[in-house]
CSV table of C-alpha atoms in Angstrom, one decimal:
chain,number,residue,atom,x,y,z
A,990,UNK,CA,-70.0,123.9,98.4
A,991,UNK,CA,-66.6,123.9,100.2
A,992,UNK,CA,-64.5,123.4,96.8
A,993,UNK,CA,-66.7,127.3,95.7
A,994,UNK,CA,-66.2,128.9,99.2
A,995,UNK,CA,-62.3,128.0,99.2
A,996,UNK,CA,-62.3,130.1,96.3
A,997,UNK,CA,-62.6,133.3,98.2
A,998,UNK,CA,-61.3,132.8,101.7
A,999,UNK,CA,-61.5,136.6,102.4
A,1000,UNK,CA,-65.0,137.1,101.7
A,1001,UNK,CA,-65.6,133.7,104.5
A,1002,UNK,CA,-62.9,135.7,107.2
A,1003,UNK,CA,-65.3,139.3,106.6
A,1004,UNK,CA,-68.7,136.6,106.8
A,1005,UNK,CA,-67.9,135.6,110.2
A,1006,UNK,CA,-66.1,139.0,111.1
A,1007,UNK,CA,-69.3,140.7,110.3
A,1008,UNK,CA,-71.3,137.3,112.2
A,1009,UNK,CA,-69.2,137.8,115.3
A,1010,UNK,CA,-69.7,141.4,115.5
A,1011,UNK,CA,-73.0,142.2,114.0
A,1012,UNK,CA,-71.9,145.4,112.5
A,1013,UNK,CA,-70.8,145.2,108.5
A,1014,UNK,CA,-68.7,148.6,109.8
A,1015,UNK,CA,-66.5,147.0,112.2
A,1016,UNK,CA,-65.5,143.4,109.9
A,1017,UNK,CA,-64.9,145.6,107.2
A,1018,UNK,CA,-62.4,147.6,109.7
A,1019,UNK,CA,-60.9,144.1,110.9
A,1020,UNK,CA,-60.4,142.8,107.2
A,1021,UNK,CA,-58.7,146.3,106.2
A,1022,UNK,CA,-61.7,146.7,103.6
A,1023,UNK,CA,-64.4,149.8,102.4
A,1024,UNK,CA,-67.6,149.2,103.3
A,1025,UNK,CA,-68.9,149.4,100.3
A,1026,UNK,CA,-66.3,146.8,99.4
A,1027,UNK,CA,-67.6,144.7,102.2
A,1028,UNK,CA,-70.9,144.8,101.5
A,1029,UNK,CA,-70.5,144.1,97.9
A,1030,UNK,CA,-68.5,140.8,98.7
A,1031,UNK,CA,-71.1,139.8,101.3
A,1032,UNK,CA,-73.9,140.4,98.9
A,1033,UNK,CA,-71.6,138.3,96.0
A,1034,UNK,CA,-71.6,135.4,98.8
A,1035,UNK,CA,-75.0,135.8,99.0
A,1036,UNK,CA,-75.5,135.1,95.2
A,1037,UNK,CA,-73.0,132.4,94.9
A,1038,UNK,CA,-75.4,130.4,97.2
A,1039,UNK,CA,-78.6,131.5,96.4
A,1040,UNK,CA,-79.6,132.5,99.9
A,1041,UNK,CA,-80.0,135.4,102.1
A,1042,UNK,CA,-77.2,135.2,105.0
A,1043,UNK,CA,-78.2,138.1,106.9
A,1044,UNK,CA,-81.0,140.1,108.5
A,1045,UNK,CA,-80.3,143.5,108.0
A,1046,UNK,CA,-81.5,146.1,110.4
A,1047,UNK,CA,-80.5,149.4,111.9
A,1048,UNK,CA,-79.1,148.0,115.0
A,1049,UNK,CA,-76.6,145.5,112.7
A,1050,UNK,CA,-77.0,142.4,111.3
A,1051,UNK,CA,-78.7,139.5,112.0
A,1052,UNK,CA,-77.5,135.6,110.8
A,1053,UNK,CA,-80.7,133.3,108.9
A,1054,UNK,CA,-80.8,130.1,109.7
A,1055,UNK,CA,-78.5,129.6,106.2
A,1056,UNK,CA,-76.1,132.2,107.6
A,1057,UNK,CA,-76.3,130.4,110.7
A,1058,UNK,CA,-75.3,127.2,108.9
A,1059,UNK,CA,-72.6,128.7,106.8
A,1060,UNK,CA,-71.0,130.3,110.0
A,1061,UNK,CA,-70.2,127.0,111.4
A,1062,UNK,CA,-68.5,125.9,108.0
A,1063,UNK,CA,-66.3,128.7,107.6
A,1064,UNK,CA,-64.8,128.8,110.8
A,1065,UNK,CA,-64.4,124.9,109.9
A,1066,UNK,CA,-62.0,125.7,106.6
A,1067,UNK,CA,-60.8,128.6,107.9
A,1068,UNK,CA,-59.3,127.0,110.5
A,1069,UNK,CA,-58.3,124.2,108.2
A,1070,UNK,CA,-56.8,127.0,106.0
A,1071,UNK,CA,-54.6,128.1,109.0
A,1072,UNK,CA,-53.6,124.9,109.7
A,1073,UNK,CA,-52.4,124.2,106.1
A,1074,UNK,CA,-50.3,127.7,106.2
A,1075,UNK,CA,-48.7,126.5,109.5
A,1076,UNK,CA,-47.4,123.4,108.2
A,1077,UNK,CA,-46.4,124.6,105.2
A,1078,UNK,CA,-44.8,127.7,106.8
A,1079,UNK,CA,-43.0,124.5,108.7
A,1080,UNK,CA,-41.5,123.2,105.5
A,1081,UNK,CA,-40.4,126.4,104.0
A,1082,UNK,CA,-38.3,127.0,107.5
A,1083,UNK,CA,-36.9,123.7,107.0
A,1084,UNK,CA,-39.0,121.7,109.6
A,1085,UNK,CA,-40.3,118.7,108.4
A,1086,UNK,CA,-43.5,118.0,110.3
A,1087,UNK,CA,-46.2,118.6,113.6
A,1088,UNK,CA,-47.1,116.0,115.8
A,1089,UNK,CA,-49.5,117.1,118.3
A,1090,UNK,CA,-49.5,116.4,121.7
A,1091,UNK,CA,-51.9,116.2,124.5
A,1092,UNK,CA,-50.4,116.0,127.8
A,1093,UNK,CA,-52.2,115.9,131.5
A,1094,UNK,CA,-50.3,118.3,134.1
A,1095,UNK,CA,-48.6,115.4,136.2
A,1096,UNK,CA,-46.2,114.6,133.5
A,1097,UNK,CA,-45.3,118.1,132.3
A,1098,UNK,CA,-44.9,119.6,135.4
A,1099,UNK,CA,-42.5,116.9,136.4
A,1100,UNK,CA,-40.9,114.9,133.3
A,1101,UNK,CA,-42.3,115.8,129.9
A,1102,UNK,CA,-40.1,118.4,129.1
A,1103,UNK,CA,-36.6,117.1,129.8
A,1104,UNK,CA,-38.0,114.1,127.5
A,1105,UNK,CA,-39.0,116.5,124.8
A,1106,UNK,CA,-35.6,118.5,125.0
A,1107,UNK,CA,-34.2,115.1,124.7
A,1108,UNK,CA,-36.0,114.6,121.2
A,1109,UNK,CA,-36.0,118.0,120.0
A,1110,UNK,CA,-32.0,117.8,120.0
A,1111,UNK,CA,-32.3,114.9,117.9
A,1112,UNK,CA,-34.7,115.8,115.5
A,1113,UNK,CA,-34.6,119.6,115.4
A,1114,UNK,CA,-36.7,119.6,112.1
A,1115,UNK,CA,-39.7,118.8,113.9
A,1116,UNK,CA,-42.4,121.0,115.6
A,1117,UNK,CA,-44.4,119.8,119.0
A,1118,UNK,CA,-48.1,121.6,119.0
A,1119,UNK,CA,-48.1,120.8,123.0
A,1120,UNK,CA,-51.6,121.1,125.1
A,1121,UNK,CA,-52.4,120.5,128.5
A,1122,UNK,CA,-55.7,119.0,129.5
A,1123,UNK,CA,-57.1,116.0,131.7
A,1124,UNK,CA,-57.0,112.5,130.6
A,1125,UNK,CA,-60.3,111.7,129.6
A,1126,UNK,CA,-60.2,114.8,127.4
A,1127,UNK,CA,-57.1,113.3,126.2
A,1128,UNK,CA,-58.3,110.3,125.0
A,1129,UNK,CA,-61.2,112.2,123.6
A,1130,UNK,CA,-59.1,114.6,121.9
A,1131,UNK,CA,-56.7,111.3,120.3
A,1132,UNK,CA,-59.7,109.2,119.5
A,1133,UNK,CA,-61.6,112.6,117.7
A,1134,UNK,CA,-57.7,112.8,115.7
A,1135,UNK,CA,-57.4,116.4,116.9
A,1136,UNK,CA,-54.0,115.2,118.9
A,1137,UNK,CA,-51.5,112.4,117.4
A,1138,UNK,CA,-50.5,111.2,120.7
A,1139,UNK,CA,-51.6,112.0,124.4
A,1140,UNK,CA,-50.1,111.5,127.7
A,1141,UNK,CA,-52.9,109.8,130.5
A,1142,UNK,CA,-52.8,108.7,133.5
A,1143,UNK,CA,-53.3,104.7,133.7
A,1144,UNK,CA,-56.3,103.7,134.6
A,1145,UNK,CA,-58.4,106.2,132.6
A,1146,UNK,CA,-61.0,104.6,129.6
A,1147,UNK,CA,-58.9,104.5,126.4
A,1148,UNK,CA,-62.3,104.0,124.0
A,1149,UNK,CA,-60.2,101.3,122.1
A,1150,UNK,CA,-57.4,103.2,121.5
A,1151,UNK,CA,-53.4,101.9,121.7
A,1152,UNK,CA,-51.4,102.7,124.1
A,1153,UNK,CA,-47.9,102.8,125.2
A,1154,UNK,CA,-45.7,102.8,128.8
A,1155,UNK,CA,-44.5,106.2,129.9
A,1156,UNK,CA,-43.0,107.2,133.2
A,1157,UNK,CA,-44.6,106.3,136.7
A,1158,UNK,CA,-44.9,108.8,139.6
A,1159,UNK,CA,-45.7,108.2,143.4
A,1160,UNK,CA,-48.3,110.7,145.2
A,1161,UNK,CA,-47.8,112.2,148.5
A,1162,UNK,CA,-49.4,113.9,151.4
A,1163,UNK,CA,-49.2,117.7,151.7
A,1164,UNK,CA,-49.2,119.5,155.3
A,1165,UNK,CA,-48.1,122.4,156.7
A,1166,UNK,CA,-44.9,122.3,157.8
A,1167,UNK,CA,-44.6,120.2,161.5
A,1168,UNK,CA,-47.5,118.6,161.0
A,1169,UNK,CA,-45.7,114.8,159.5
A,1170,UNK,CA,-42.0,116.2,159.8
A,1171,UNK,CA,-41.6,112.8,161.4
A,1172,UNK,CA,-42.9,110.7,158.9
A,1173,UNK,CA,-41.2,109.0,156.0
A,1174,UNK,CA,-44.6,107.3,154.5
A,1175,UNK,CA,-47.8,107.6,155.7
A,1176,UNK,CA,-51.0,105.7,154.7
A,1177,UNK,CA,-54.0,107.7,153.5
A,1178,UNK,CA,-56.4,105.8,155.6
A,1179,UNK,CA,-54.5,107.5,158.7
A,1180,UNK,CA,-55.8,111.3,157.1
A,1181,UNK,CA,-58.3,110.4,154.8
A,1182,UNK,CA,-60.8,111.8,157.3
A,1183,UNK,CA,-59.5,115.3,157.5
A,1184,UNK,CA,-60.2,118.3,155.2
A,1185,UNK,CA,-58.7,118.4,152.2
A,1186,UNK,CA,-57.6,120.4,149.2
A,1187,UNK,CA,-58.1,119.5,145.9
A,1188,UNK,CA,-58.3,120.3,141.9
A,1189,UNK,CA,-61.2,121.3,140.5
A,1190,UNK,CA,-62.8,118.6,138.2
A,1191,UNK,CA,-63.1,115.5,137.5
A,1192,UNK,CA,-58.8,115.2,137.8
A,1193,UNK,CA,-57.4,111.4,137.9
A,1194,UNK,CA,-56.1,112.7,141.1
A,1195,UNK,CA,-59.4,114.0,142.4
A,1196,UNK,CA,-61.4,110.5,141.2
A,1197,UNK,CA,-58.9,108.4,143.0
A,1198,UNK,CA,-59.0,109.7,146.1
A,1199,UNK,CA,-63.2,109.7,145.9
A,1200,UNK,CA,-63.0,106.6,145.2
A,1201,UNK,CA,-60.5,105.4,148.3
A,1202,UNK,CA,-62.2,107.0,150.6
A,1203,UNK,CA,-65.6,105.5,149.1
A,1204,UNK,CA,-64.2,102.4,149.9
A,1205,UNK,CA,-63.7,103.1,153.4
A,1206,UNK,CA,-67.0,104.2,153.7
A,1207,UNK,CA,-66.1,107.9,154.4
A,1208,UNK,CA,-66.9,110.6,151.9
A,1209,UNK,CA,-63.8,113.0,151.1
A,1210,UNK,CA,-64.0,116.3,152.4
A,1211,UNK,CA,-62.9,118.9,149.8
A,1212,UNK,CA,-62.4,121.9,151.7
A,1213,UNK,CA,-61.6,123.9,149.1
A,1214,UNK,CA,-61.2,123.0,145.2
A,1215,UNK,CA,-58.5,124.6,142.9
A,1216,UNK,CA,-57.0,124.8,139.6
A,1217,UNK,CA,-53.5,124.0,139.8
A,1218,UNK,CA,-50.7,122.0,141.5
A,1219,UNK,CA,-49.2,125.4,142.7
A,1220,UNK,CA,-52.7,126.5,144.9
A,1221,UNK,CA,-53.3,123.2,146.0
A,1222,UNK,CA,-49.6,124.3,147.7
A,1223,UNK,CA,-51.0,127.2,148.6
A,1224,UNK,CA,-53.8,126.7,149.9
A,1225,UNK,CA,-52.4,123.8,152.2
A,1226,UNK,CA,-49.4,126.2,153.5
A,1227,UNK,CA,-52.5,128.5,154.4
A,1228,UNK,CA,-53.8,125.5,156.8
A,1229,UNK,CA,-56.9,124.7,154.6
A,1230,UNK,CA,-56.3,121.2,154.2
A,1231,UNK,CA,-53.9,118.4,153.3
A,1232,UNK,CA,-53.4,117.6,150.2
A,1233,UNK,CA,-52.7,115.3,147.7
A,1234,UNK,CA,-49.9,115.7,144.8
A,1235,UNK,CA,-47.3,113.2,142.9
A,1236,UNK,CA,-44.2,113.9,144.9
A,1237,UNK,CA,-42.2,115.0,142.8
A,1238,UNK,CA,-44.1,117.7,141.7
A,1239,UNK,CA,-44.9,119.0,145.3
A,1240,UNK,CA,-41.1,118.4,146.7
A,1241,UNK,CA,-40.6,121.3,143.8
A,1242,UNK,CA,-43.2,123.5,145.3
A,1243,UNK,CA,-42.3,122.8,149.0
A,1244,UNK,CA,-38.7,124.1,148.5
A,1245,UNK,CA,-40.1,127.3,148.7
A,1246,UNK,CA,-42.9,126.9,151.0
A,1247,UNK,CA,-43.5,125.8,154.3
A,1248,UNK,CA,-44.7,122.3,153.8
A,1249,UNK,CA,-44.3,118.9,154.6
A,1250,UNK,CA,-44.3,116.0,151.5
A,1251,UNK,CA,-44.7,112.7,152.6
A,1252,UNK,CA,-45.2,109.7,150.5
A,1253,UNK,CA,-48.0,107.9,150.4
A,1254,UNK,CA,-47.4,104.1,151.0
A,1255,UNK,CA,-50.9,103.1,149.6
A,1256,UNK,CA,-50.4,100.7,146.4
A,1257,UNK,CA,-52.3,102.9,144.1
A,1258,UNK,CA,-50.0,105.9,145.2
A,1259,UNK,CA,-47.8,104.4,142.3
A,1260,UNK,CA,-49.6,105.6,139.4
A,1261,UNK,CA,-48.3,104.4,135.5
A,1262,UNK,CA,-48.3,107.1,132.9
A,1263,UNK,CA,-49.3,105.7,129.4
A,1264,UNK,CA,-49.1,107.2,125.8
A,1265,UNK,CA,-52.2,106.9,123.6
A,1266,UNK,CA,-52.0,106.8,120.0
A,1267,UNK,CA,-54.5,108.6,117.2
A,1268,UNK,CA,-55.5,105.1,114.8
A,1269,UNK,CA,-54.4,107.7,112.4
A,1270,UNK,CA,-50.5,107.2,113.5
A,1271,UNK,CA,-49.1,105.4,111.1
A,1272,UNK,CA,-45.7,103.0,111.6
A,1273,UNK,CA,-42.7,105.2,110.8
A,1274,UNK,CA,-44.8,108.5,111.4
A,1275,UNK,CA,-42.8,111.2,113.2
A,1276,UNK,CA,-45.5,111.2,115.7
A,1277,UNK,CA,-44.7,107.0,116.4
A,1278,UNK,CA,-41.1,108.1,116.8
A,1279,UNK,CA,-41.6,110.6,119.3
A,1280,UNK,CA,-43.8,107.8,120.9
A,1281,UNK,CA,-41.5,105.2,120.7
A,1282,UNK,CA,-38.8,108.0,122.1
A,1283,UNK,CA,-40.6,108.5,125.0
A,1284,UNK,CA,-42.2,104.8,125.7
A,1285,UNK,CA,-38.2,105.1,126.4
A,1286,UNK,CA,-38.6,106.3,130.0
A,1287,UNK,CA,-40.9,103.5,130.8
A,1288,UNK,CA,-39.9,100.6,133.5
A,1289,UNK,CA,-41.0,98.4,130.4
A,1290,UNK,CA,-39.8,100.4,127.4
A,1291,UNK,CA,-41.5,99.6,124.0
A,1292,UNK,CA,-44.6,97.9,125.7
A,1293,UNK,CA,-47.4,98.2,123.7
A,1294,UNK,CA,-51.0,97.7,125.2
A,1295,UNK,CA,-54.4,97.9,122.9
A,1296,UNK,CA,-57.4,99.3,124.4
């Protein structure tokens, strides 16, 4: 079935087109075709297969359980189909490869790319597909082989997979400006009882601090919940809440706002950053060199852990 469908990859782009839409009319306009040259193709599809793909009606069209079926496929090799012109696109302009790479937001808002930069001008011919998302997606995403490699924060579930040292970071308490000008360190215990902001999600940042102040017997109170490191600043410089950031990170926000960032002194304010590998990574692989480049930065370069 998908050996006869990649035969005619414009009739599958005007099938979904027409599927996404419901109006024959409007994917023929997207695909740059007549509609009577549209309709033909669809009804071509529909005799290649030997089944009806469409309800047709005078408010549009209408997918069958068949069409329904097929829809899900198509967008399967089309995307695959994309994917192959990409790479190849890659090796006409004289890259030689993609290695893609999930990252969580702790390590490319402070490290990641000075480390990439760092690779990139050694190995110009290859491409980075980068994506940001939290670490269990991560290791979802690595373990599922739609990334090569992905950046976590220690401590999350690897489902098996190996992993490598990256860098560390510290966290540290957000105030509003005055409030811990004072203090160098500071424990969380000491404000753990005080509103706070935090990121939306189930964040390694947002689980730890649940769970610490589980184990004091106090439940966390998240004031208010946002998206990013920058409205977690925000919001904190509005008197909302403290908050809870690696420092580096926040001492890069507070420059411009009015906020104090002090350590925490809490051992588990020292959080390892790991790299996880695909079991599809092979040795020698471009994306096991960009691994091995950045298990560089580690306090234990090269160490290699298996889930």
């Amino acid at each position: 079935m998908e050996a006869a469908m990649l035969q005619d990859l414009v009739s599958l782009r005007l099938f979904v087109r027409a599927a996404e839409s419901g109006k024959l009319g409007e994917a023929a306009r997207q695909g740059n075709l007549a509609i009577a040259a549209a309709s033909r193709r669809i009804a071509l599809l529909e005799a290649q297969f030997g089944v009806r793909l469409f309800d047709r009606s005078r408010s549009g069209l209408t997918l069958t359980p068949a069409g329904s079926a097929l829809l899900v496929t198509a967008r399967t090799l089309l995307e695959q189909a994309r994917a192959i012109d990409d790479e190849m696109a890659d090796f006409a302009g004289g890259m030689r490869g993609v290695v893609r790479l999930h990252t969580n937001p702790s390590a490319i808002i402070q490290f990641l790319p000075a480390d990439l930069a760092s690779f990139a001008a050694t190995r110009p011919d290859v491409r980075i597909d980068l994506e940001e998302n939290m670490s269990a997606a991560i290791v979802e995403a690595v373990a599922a082989n739609r990334a090569d490699l992905g950046i976590i924060i220690g401590g999350t579930a690897r489902r098996g997979l190996a992993t490598m040292g990256y860098r560390q970071d510290t966290l540290a308490l957000l105030s509003p400006r005055g409030m811990y000008s004072d203090r160098q360190t500071i424990e969380f215990a000491e404000v753990q009882d005080r509103d706070f902001v935090g990121l939306v999600g189930s964040t390694a940042l947002t689980r730890t601090m649940l769970a610490e102040a589980a184990k004091a017997d106090r439940a966390l109170r998240l004031r208010v919940q946002v998206q990013s490191f920058d409205g977690v600043c925000r919001m904190v410089e509005s008197g909302f809440g403290l908050g809870v950031l690696p420092e580096k990170a926040a001492r890069a926000f507070a420059r411009s706002m009015a906020l104090d960032v002090v350590p925490l002194s809490d051992p588990w304010a020292t959080r390892q950053m790991e790299i996880c590998i695909s079991p599809s990574v092979r040795p020698g692989s471009l994306a096991r060199v960009l691994a091995e480049h950045l298990s560089g930065f580690a306090e234990a370069p090269g160490e290699v852990f298996e889930g």
